[in-house]
CSV table of N, CA and C in Angstrom, one decimal:
chain,number,residue,atom,x,y,z
A,24,MET,N,0.8,-1.2,0.0
A,24,MET,CA,0.0,0.0,0.0
A,24,MET,C,0.9,1.2,0.0
A,25,PRO,N,0.4,2.3,-0.7
A,25,PRO,CA,1.3,3.5,-0.7
A,25,PRO,C,1.2,4.3,0.6
A,26,ALA,N,2.3,5.0,0.8
A,26,ALA,CA,2.4,5.9,2.0
A,26,ALA,C,1.5,7.1,1.7
A,27,LEU,N,1.0,7.6,2.8
A,27,LEU,CA,0.1,8.8,2.7
A,27,LEU,C,0.9,10.0,2.0
A,28,PHE,N,0.3,10.6,1.0
A,28,PHE,CA,0.8,11.7,0.2
A,28,PHE,C,2.0,11.4,-0.7
A,29,SER,N,2.2,10.1,-0.9
A,29,SER,CA,3.2,9.7,-1.9
A,29,SER,C,2.7,9.9,-3.3
A,30,ASP,N,3.6,9.8,-4.3
A,30,ASP,CA,3.1,9.9,-5.7
A,30,ASP,C,2.0,8.9,-6.0
A,31,GLN,N,2.2,7.6,-5.6
A,31,GLN,CA,1.2,6.6,-5.8
A,31,GLN,C,-0.1,6.9,-5.1
A,32,TRP,N,0.0,7.3,-3.9
A,32,TRP,CA,-1.2,7.6,-3.1
A,32,TRP,C,-2.0,8.7,-3.8
A,33,VAL,N,-1.3,9.8,-4.2
A,33,VAL,CA,-2.0,11.0,-4.7
A,33,VAL,C,-2.6,10.6,-6.1
A,34,SER,N,-2.0,9.7,-6.8
A,34,SER,CA,-2.5,9.3,-8.1
A,34,SER,C,-3.8,8.5,-7.9
A,35,LEU,N,-3.8,7.7,-6.9
A,35,LEU,CA,-5.0,6.9,-6.5
A,35,LEU,C,-6.1,7.8,-6.0
A,36,TYR,N,-5.7,8.8,-5.2
A,36,TYR,CA,-6.7,9.8,-4.7
A,36,TYR,C,-7.3,10.6,-5.9
A,37,GLY,N,-6.6,10.9,-6.9
A,37,GLY,CA,-7.1,11.6,-8.1
A,37,GLY,C,-8.2,10.7,-8.7
A,38,ASP,N,-7.9,9.4,-8.8
A,38,ASP,CA,-8.8,8.4,-9.4
A,38,ASP,C,-10.1,8.4,-8.6
A,39,ALA,N,-10.0,8.3,-7.2
A,39,ALA,CA,-11.1,8.3,-6.3
A,39,ALA,C,-11.9,9.6,-6.5
A,40,TRP,N,-11.3,10.7,-6.6
A,40,TRP,CA,-11.9,12.0,-6.7
A,40,TRP,C,-12.8,12.0,-8.0
A,41,ASN,N,-12.1,11.6,-9.1
A,41,ASN,CA,-12.8,11.6,-10.4
A,41,ASN,C,-14.0,10.7,-10.5
A,42,SER,N,-13.9,9.6,-9.8
A,42,SER,CA,-15.0,8.6,-9.8
A,42,SER,C,-16.2,8.9,-8.9
A,43,ASP,N,-16.1,10.0,-8.2
A,43,ASP,CA,-17.1,10.4,-7.2
A,43,ASP,C,-18.0,11.5,-7.8
A,44,PRO,N,-19.2,11.2,-8.3
A,44,PRO,CA,-20.0,12.3,-8.9
A,44,PRO,C,-20.4,13.4,-8.0
A,45,GLU,N,-20.4,13.1,-6.7
A,45,GLU,CA,-20.7,14.2,-5.7
A,45,GLU,C,-19.6,15.1,-5.4
A,46,LEU,N,-18.4,14.7,-5.9
A,46,LEU,CA,-17.2,15.5,-5.8
A,46,LEU,C,-16.9,16.1,-7.2
A,47,SER,N,-16.4,15.3,-8.1
A,47,SER,CA,-16.0,15.9,-9.4
A,47,SER,C,-17.2,16.4,-10.2
A,48,GLY,N,-18.3,15.7,-10.1
A,48,GLY,CA,-19.5,16.2,-10.8
A,48,GLY,C,-20.0,17.5,-10.3
A,49,ALA,N,-20.1,17.6,-9.0
A,49,ALA,CA,-20.6,18.9,-8.4
A,49,ALA,C,-19.6,20.0,-8.7
A,50,LEU,N,-18.3,19.8,-8.7
A,50,LEU,CA,-17.4,20.8,-9.0
A,50,LEU,C,-17.4,21.2,-10.5
A,51,ALA,N,-17.7,20.2,-11.3
A,51,ALA,CA,-17.8,20.5,-12.8
A,51,ALA,C,-18.9,21.5,-13.0
A,52,LYS,N,-20.0,21.4,-12.3
A,52,LYS,CA,-21.1,22.3,-12.5
A,52,LYS,C,-20.8,23.7,-12.2
A,53,ILE,N,-19.8,24.0,-11.4
A,53,ILE,CA,-19.4,25.4,-11.1
A,53,ILE,C,-18.0,25.7,-11.8
A,54,GLY,N,-17.6,24.8,-12.7
A,54,GLY,CA,-16.3,25.1,-13.4
A,54,GLY,C,-15.1,25.3,-12.5
A,55,PHE,N,-15.0,24.4,-11.5
A,55,PHE,CA,-14.0,24.6,-10.5
A,55,PHE,C,-12.6,24.2,-11.0
A,56,ASN,N,-11.7,25.1,-10.9
A,56,ASN,CA,-10.3,24.9,-11.3
A,56,ASN,C,-9.4,25.3,-10.1
A,57,SER,N,-8.5,24.5,-9.8
A,57,SER,CA,-7.7,24.8,-8.6
A,57,SER,C,-6.5,23.8,-8.6
A,58,THR,N,-5.4,24.3,-7.9
A,58,THR,CA,-4.3,23.4,-7.6
A,58,THR,C,-4.3,23.3,-6.0
A,59,ILE,N,-4.4,22.1,-5.5
A,59,ILE,CA,-4.6,21.8,-4.1
A,59,ILE,C,-3.4,21.0,-3.6
A,60,ALA,N,-2.8,21.4,-2.6
A,60,ALA,CA,-1.7,20.7,-2.0
A,60,ALA,C,-2.1,20.2,-0.6
A,61,TYR,N,-1.4,19.1,-0.2
A,61,TYR,CA,-1.7,18.4,1.1
A,61,TYR,C,-0.3,18.1,1.7
A,62,GLY,N,-0.3,18.3,3.1
A,62,GLY,CA,0.9,17.9,3.8
A,62,GLY,C,0.7,18.0,5.3
A,63,PHE,N,1.8,18.0,6.0
A,63,PHE,CA,1.8,18.0,7.4
A,63,PHE,C,2.2,19.3,8.0
A,64,GLN,N,1.6,19.6,9.1
A,64,GLN,CA,1.9,20.8,9.9
A,64,GLN,C,3.4,20.8,10.3
A,65,GLY,N,4.0,21.9,10.3
A,65,GLY,CA,5.4,22.0,10.7
A,65,GLY,C,6.4,21.8,9.6
A,66,GLU,N,6.0,21.3,8.5
A,66,GLU,CA,6.9,21.1,7.3
A,66,GLU,C,6.8,22.4,6.5
A,67,ASP,N,8.0,22.7,5.8
A,67,ASP,CA,8.0,23.9,5.0
A,67,ASP,C,7.1,23.8,3.8
A,68,ASN,N,7.1,22.6,3.2
A,68,ASN,CA,6.4,22.4,1.9
A,68,ASN,C,5.4,21.3,2.0
A,69,PRO,N,4.3,21.4,1.2
A,69,PRO,CA,3.4,20.3,1.2
A,69,PRO,C,4.0,19.0,0.6
A,70,ARG,N,3.4,17.9,0.8
A,70,ARG,CA,4.0,16.6,0.3
A,70,ARG,C,3.5,16.4,-1.2
A,71,CYS,N,2.3,16.7,-1.5
A,71,CYS,CA,1.8,16.3,-2.8
A,71,CYS,C,0.7,17.4,-3.2
A,72,TYR,N,0.3,17.3,-4.5
A,72,TYR,CA,-0.7,18.2,-5.0
A,72,TYR,C,-1.6,17.5,-6.0
A,73,ILE,N,-2.7,18.1,-6.3
A,73,ILE,CA,-3.6,17.7,-7.4
A,73,ILE,C,-4.0,19.0,-8.1
A,74,LYS,N,-4.1,18.9,-9.4
A,74,LYS,CA,-4.5,20.0,-10.3
A,74,LYS,C,-5.9,19.6,-10.7
A,75,VAL,N,-6.9,20.4,-10.4
A,75,VAL,CA,-8.3,20.2,-10.8
A,75,VAL,C,-8.7,21.1,-11.9
A,76,GLU,N,-9.2,20.6,-13.0
A,76,GLU,CA,-9.7,21.4,-14.1
A,76,GLU,C,-11.1,21.0,-14.4
A,77,GLY,N,-12.0,21.9,-14.4
A,77,GLY,CA,-13.4,21.6,-14.6
A,77,GLY,C,-14.0,20.5,-13.7
A,78,GLY,N,-13.5,20.5,-12.5
A,78,GLY,CA,-14.0,19.6,-11.4
A,78,GLY,C,-13.2,18.3,-11.3
A,79,SER,N,-12.5,17.9,-12.3
A,79,SER,CA,-11.7,16.7,-12.3
A,79,SER,C,-10.2,16.8,-12.1
A,80,VAL,N,-9.7,15.9,-11.5
A,80,VAL,CA,-8.2,15.9,-11.3
A,80,VAL,C,-7.6,15.5,-12.6
A,81,THR,N,-6.7,16.4,-13.1
A,81,THR,CA,-6.0,16.2,-14.4
A,81,THR,C,-4.5,15.9,-14.2
A,82,GLU,N,-4.0,16.2,-13.0
A,82,GLU,CA,-2.6,16.0,-12.8
A,82,GLU,C,-2.4,15.9,-11.3
A,83,SER,N,-1.4,15.1,-10.9
A,83,SER,CA,-1.1,14.9,-9.5
A,83,SER,C,0.3,14.5,-9.4
A,84,GLY,N,0.9,14.6,-8.2
A,84,GLY,CA,2.2,14.2,-7.9
A,84,GLY,C,2.8,14.8,-6.7
A,85,ALA,N,4.1,14.6,-6.6
A,85,ALA,CA,4.9,15.2,-5.5
A,85,ALA,C,4.9,16.7,-5.7
A,86,TYR,N,4.8,17.5,-4.6
A,86,TYR,CA,4.9,18.9,-4.7
A,86,TYR,C,6.3,19.4,-5.1
A,87,SER,N,6.4,20.2,-6.1
A,87,SER,CA,7.7,20.7,-6.5
A,87,SER,C,7.7,22.2,-6.9
A,88,GLY,N,6.9,23.0,-6.1
A,88,GLY,CA,6.9,24.4,-6.4
A,88,GLY,C,5.8,24.9,-7.2
A,89,GLN,N,4.8,24.1,-7.5
A,89,GLN,CA,3.7,24.5,-8.3
A,89,GLN,C,2.9,25.7,-7.6
A,90,PRO,N,2.4,26.7,-8.3
A,90,PRO,CA,1.6,27.7,-7.7
A,90,PRO,C,0.3,27.1,-7.1
A,91,LEU,N,-0.1,27.4,-5.9
A,91,LEU,CA,-1.2,26.8,-5.3
A,91,LEU,C,-2.4,27.7,-5.1
A,92,SER,N,-3.5,27.1,-5.2
A,92,SER,CA,-4.8,27.8,-4.8
A,92,SER,C,-5.1,27.4,-3.3
A,93,TRP,N,-4.7,26.2,-2.9
A,93,TRP,CA,-5.0,25.7,-1.6
A,93,TRP,C,-3.8,24.9,-1.1
A,94,ASP,N,-3.5,25.0,0.2
A,94,ASP,CA,-2.5,24.2,0.8
A,94,ASP,C,-3.0,23.8,2.2
A,95,LEU,N,-3.4,22.6,2.3
A,95,LEU,CA,-4.0,22.1,3.5
A,95,LEU,C,-3.0,21.3,4.3
A,96,ARG,N,-2.9,21.6,5.6
A,96,ARG,CA,-2.0,20.9,6.5
A,96,ARG,C,-2.7,20.4,7.8
A,97,ALA,N,-2.2,19.3,8.3
A,97,ALA,CA,-2.7,18.7,9.5
A,97,ALA,C,-1.7,17.7,10.0
A,98,SER,N,-1.8,17.2,11.2
A,98,SER,CA,-0.9,16.2,11.7
A,98,SER,C,-1.2,14.9,11.1
A,99,PRO,N,-0.3,14.0,11.0
A,99,PRO,CA,-0.6,12.6,10.5
A,99,PRO,C,-1.8,12.0,11.2
A,100,ALA,N,-1.9,12.1,12.5
A,100,ALA,CA,-3.0,11.5,13.3
A,100,ALA,C,-4.3,12.1,12.9
A,101,ASP,N,-4.4,13.4,12.7
A,101,ASP,CA,-5.6,14.0,12.3
A,101,ASP,C,-6.0,13.6,10.9
A,102,TRP,N,-5.0,13.6,9.9
A,102,TRP,CA,-5.4,13.1,8.6
A,102,TRP,C,-5.9,11.7,8.7
A,103,ASP,N,-5.3,10.9,9.4
A,103,ASP,CA,-5.7,9.5,9.6
A,103,ASP,C,-7.2,9.4,10.1
A,104,LYS,N,-7.4,10.2,11.1
A,104,LYS,CA,-8.8,10.2,11.7
A,104,LYS,C,-9.8,10.6,10.7
A,105,TRP,N,-9.6,11.7,10.0
A,105,TRP,CA,-10.5,12.2,9.0
A,105,TRP,C,-10.7,11.3,7.8
A,106,MET,N,-9.7,10.6,7.4
A,106,MET,CA,-9.8,9.7,6.3
A,106,MET,C,-10.5,8.4,6.7
A,107,SER,N,-10.4,8.0,8.0
A,107,SER,CA,-11.0,6.8,8.5
A,107,SER,C,-12.5,7.1,8.8
A,108,LYS,N,-12.8,8.2,9.5
A,108,LYS,CA,-14.1,8.5,10.0
A,108,LYS,C,-14.9,9.5,9.1
A,109,GLY,N,-14.2,10.2,8.2
A,109,GLY,CA,-14.9,11.2,7.4
A,109,GLY,C,-14.9,12.5,8.2
A,110,LEU,N,-15.5,13.5,7.6
A,110,LEU,CA,-15.5,14.8,8.1
A,110,LEU,C,-16.8,15.5,7.7
A,111,GLY,N,-17.5,16.1,8.7
A,111,GLY,CA,-18.7,16.8,8.4
A,111,GLY,C,-18.5,18.3,8.6
A,112,MET,N,-19.6,19.1,8.3
A,112,MET,CA,-19.4,20.5,8.4
A,112,MET,C,-19.0,21.0,9.9
A,113,MET,N,-19.7,20.3,10.8
A,113,MET,CA,-19.4,20.7,12.2
A,113,MET,C,-17.9,20.3,12.6
A,114,SER,N,-17.5,19.1,12.3
A,114,SER,CA,-16.2,18.7,12.6
A,114,SER,C,-15.1,19.5,11.8
A,115,LEU,N,-15.5,19.9,10.6
A,115,LEU,CA,-14.6,20.8,9.8
A,115,LEU,C,-14.4,22.1,10.5
A,116,GLY,N,-15.5,22.7,11.0
A,116,GLY,CA,-15.4,24.0,11.7
A,116,GLY,C,-14.5,23.8,12.9
A,117,ILE,N,-14.7,22.8,13.7
A,117,ILE,CA,-13.9,22.5,14.9
A,117,ILE,C,-12.5,22.4,14.5
A,118,ALA,N,-12.2,21.6,13.5
A,118,ALA,CA,-10.8,21.3,13.1
A,118,ALA,C,-10.1,22.6,12.7
A,119,TYR,N,-10.9,23.5,12.0
A,119,TYR,CA,-10.3,24.8,11.5
A,119,TYR,C,-10.1,25.7,12.7
A,120,THR,N,-11.1,25.9,13.6
A,120,THR,CA,-11.0,26.8,14.7
A,120,THR,C,-10.0,26.4,15.7
A,121,THR,N,-9.8,25.1,15.9
A,121,THR,CA,-8.8,24.6,16.9
A,121,THR,C,-7.4,24.5,16.3
A,122,GLY,N,-7.2,24.8,15.0
A,122,GLY,CA,-5.9,24.8,14.4
A,122,GLY,C,-5.5,23.4,13.9
A,123,LYS,N,-6.4,22.4,14.0
A,123,LYS,CA,-6.0,21.1,13.6
A,123,LYS,C,-5.9,20.9,12.1
A,124,LEU,N,-6.7,21.7,11.4
A,124,LEU,CA,-6.6,21.8,9.9
A,124,LEU,C,-6.2,23.2,9.6
A,125,LYS,N,-5.1,23.4,9.0
A,125,LYS,CA,-4.6,24.7,8.6
A,125,LYS,C,-4.7,24.9,7.1
A,126,PHE,N,-5.1,26.1,6.7
A,126,PHE,CA,-5.1,26.5,5.3
A,126,PHE,C,-3.9,27.4,5.1
A,127,LYS,N,-2.8,26.9,4.7
A,127,LYS,CA,-1.6,27.8,4.5
A,127,LYS,C,-1.8,28.7,3.3
A,128,VAL,N,-2.6,28.2,2.4
A,128,VAL,CA,-3.0,29.0,1.2
A,128,VAL,C,-4.5,28.6,1.0
A,129,GLY,N,-5.3,29.6,0.7
A,129,GLY,CA,-6.7,29.4,0.4
A,129,GLY,C,-7.6,30.1,1.4
A,130,ASP,N,-8.8,30.4,1.0
A,130,ASP,CA,-9.7,31.2,1.9
A,130,ASP,C,-10.8,30.2,2.4
A,131,TYR,N,-10.6,29.8,3.6
A,131,TYR,CA,-11.5,28.8,4.3
A,131,TYR,C,-12.9,29.5,4.4
A,132,THR,N,-13.0,30.7,4.8
A,132,THR,CA,-14.2,31.3,5.1
A,132,THR,C,-15.1,31.4,3.8
A,133,ALA,N,-14.4,31.8,2.7
A,133,ALA,CA,-15.2,31.9,1.4
A,133,ALA,C,-15.6,30.5,1.0
A,134,MET,N,-14.8,29.5,1.2
A,134,MET,CA,-15.2,28.1,0.8
A,134,MET,C,-16.4,27.7,1.6
A,135,VAL,N,-16.4,27.8,2.9
A,135,VAL,CA,-17.5,27.2,3.7
A,135,VAL,C,-18.8,28.0,3.5
A,136,LYS,N,-18.7,29.3,3.1
A,136,LYS,CA,-19.9,30.1,2.8
A,136,LYS,C,-20.5,29.7,1.5
A,137,ASN,N,-19.8,29.0,0.7
A,137,ASN,CA,-20.3,28.6,-0.7
A,137,ASN,C,-20.7,27.2,-0.7
A,138,PRO,N,-22.0,26.8,-0.6
A,138,PRO,CA,-22.4,25.4,-0.6
A,138,PRO,C,-21.9,24.6,-1.8
A,139,ALA,N,-21.7,25.3,-2.9
A,139,ALA,CA,-21.3,24.6,-4.1
A,139,ALA,C,-19.8,24.1,-3.9
A,140,MET,N,-19.1,24.7,-3.0
A,140,MET,CA,-17.7,24.3,-2.7
A,140,MET,C,-17.6,23.5,-1.4
A,141,ALA,N,-18.4,23.9,-0.4
A,141,ALA,CA,-18.2,23.3,0.9
A,141,ALA,C,-18.6,21.8,0.9
A,142,GLY,N,-19.7,21.5,0.2
A,142,GLY,CA,-20.1,20.1,0.1
A,142,GLY,C,-19.1,19.2,-0.5
A,143,PRO,N,-18.6,19.6,-1.7
A,143,PRO,CA,-17.5,18.8,-2.3
A,143,PRO,C,-16.2,18.7,-1.5
A,144,PHE,N,-15.9,19.8,-0.8
A,144,PHE,CA,-14.7,19.8,0.1
A,144,PHE,C,-14.9,18.7,1.1
A,145,ILE,N,-16.0,18.6,1.7
A,145,ILE,CA,-16.3,17.5,2.7
A,145,ILE,C,-16.1,16.1,2.0
A,146,LYS,N,-16.7,16.0,0.8
A,146,LYS,CA,-16.6,14.8,0.1
A,146,LYS,C,-15.2,14.4,-0.3
A,147,SER,N,-14.3,15.4,-0.4
A,147,SER,CA,-12.9,15.1,-0.7
A,147,SER,C,-12.2,14.2,0.4
A,148,PHE,N,-12.6,14.3,1.6
A,148,PHE,CA,-12.1,13.5,2.7
A,148,PHE,C,-12.6,12.1,2.6
A,149,SER,N,-13.8,11.9,2.1
A,149,SER,CA,-14.3,10.5,1.9
A,149,SER,C,-13.5,9.9,0.8
A,150,ALA,N,-13.2,10.6,-0.3
A,150,ALA,CA,-12.4,10.1,-1.4
A,150,ALA,C,-11.0,9.7,-0.9
A,151,MET,N,-10.4,10.5,0.0
A,151,MET,CA,-9.1,10.2,0.6
A,151,MET,C,-9.2,8.9,1.3
A,152,GLY,N,-10.3,8.7,2.0
A,152,GLY,CA,-10.5,7.5,2.8
A,152,GLY,C,-10.6,6.2,2.0
A,153,ARG,N,-11.0,6.3,0.7
A,153,ARG,CA,-11.1,5.1,-0.1
A,153,ARG,C,-9.7,4.7,-0.7
A,154,VAL,N,-8.7,5.5,-0.5
A,154,VAL,CA,-7.3,5.2,-1.0
A,154,VAL,C,-6.6,4.4,0.0
A,155,PRO,N,-6.2,3.1,-0.3
A,155,PRO,CA,-5.4,2.4,0.6
A,155,PRO,C,-4.0,3.0,0.9
A,156,ARG,N,-3.6,2.9,2.2
A,156,ARG,CA,-2.3,3.5,2.5
A,156,ARG,C,-1.7,2.7,3.7
A,157,ASP,N,-0.3,3.0,3.8
A,157,ASP,CA,0.4,2.4,4.9
A,157,ASP,C,0.0,2.9,6.2
């Protein structure tokens, strides 16, 4: 099984994202384009990224300086918890306000106020949970 945020893991995550109509389909409806990075708190750079065009992941891999729309950071234990149990709007708000989920890049407030983005954002954690990992 791939390690969390490895090249293999993020490729499988992109596949899980694209196969989820409540995620990729919902974002396609709003023409969502973004480059999203994921990593661990306390590290200088994120570990991996996905490029989303028209709601679907079109590129993924190890982060190597790509310009980012979003950079999400949390501890390995919190990532594991959210991938195993999922994340709802209330738990997302708690994670954000307690600093367990950091947005190093991106506007959390604008995202959660937009239902067309907030719902798919929550679904992205379910897609992560479908990817096998070490």
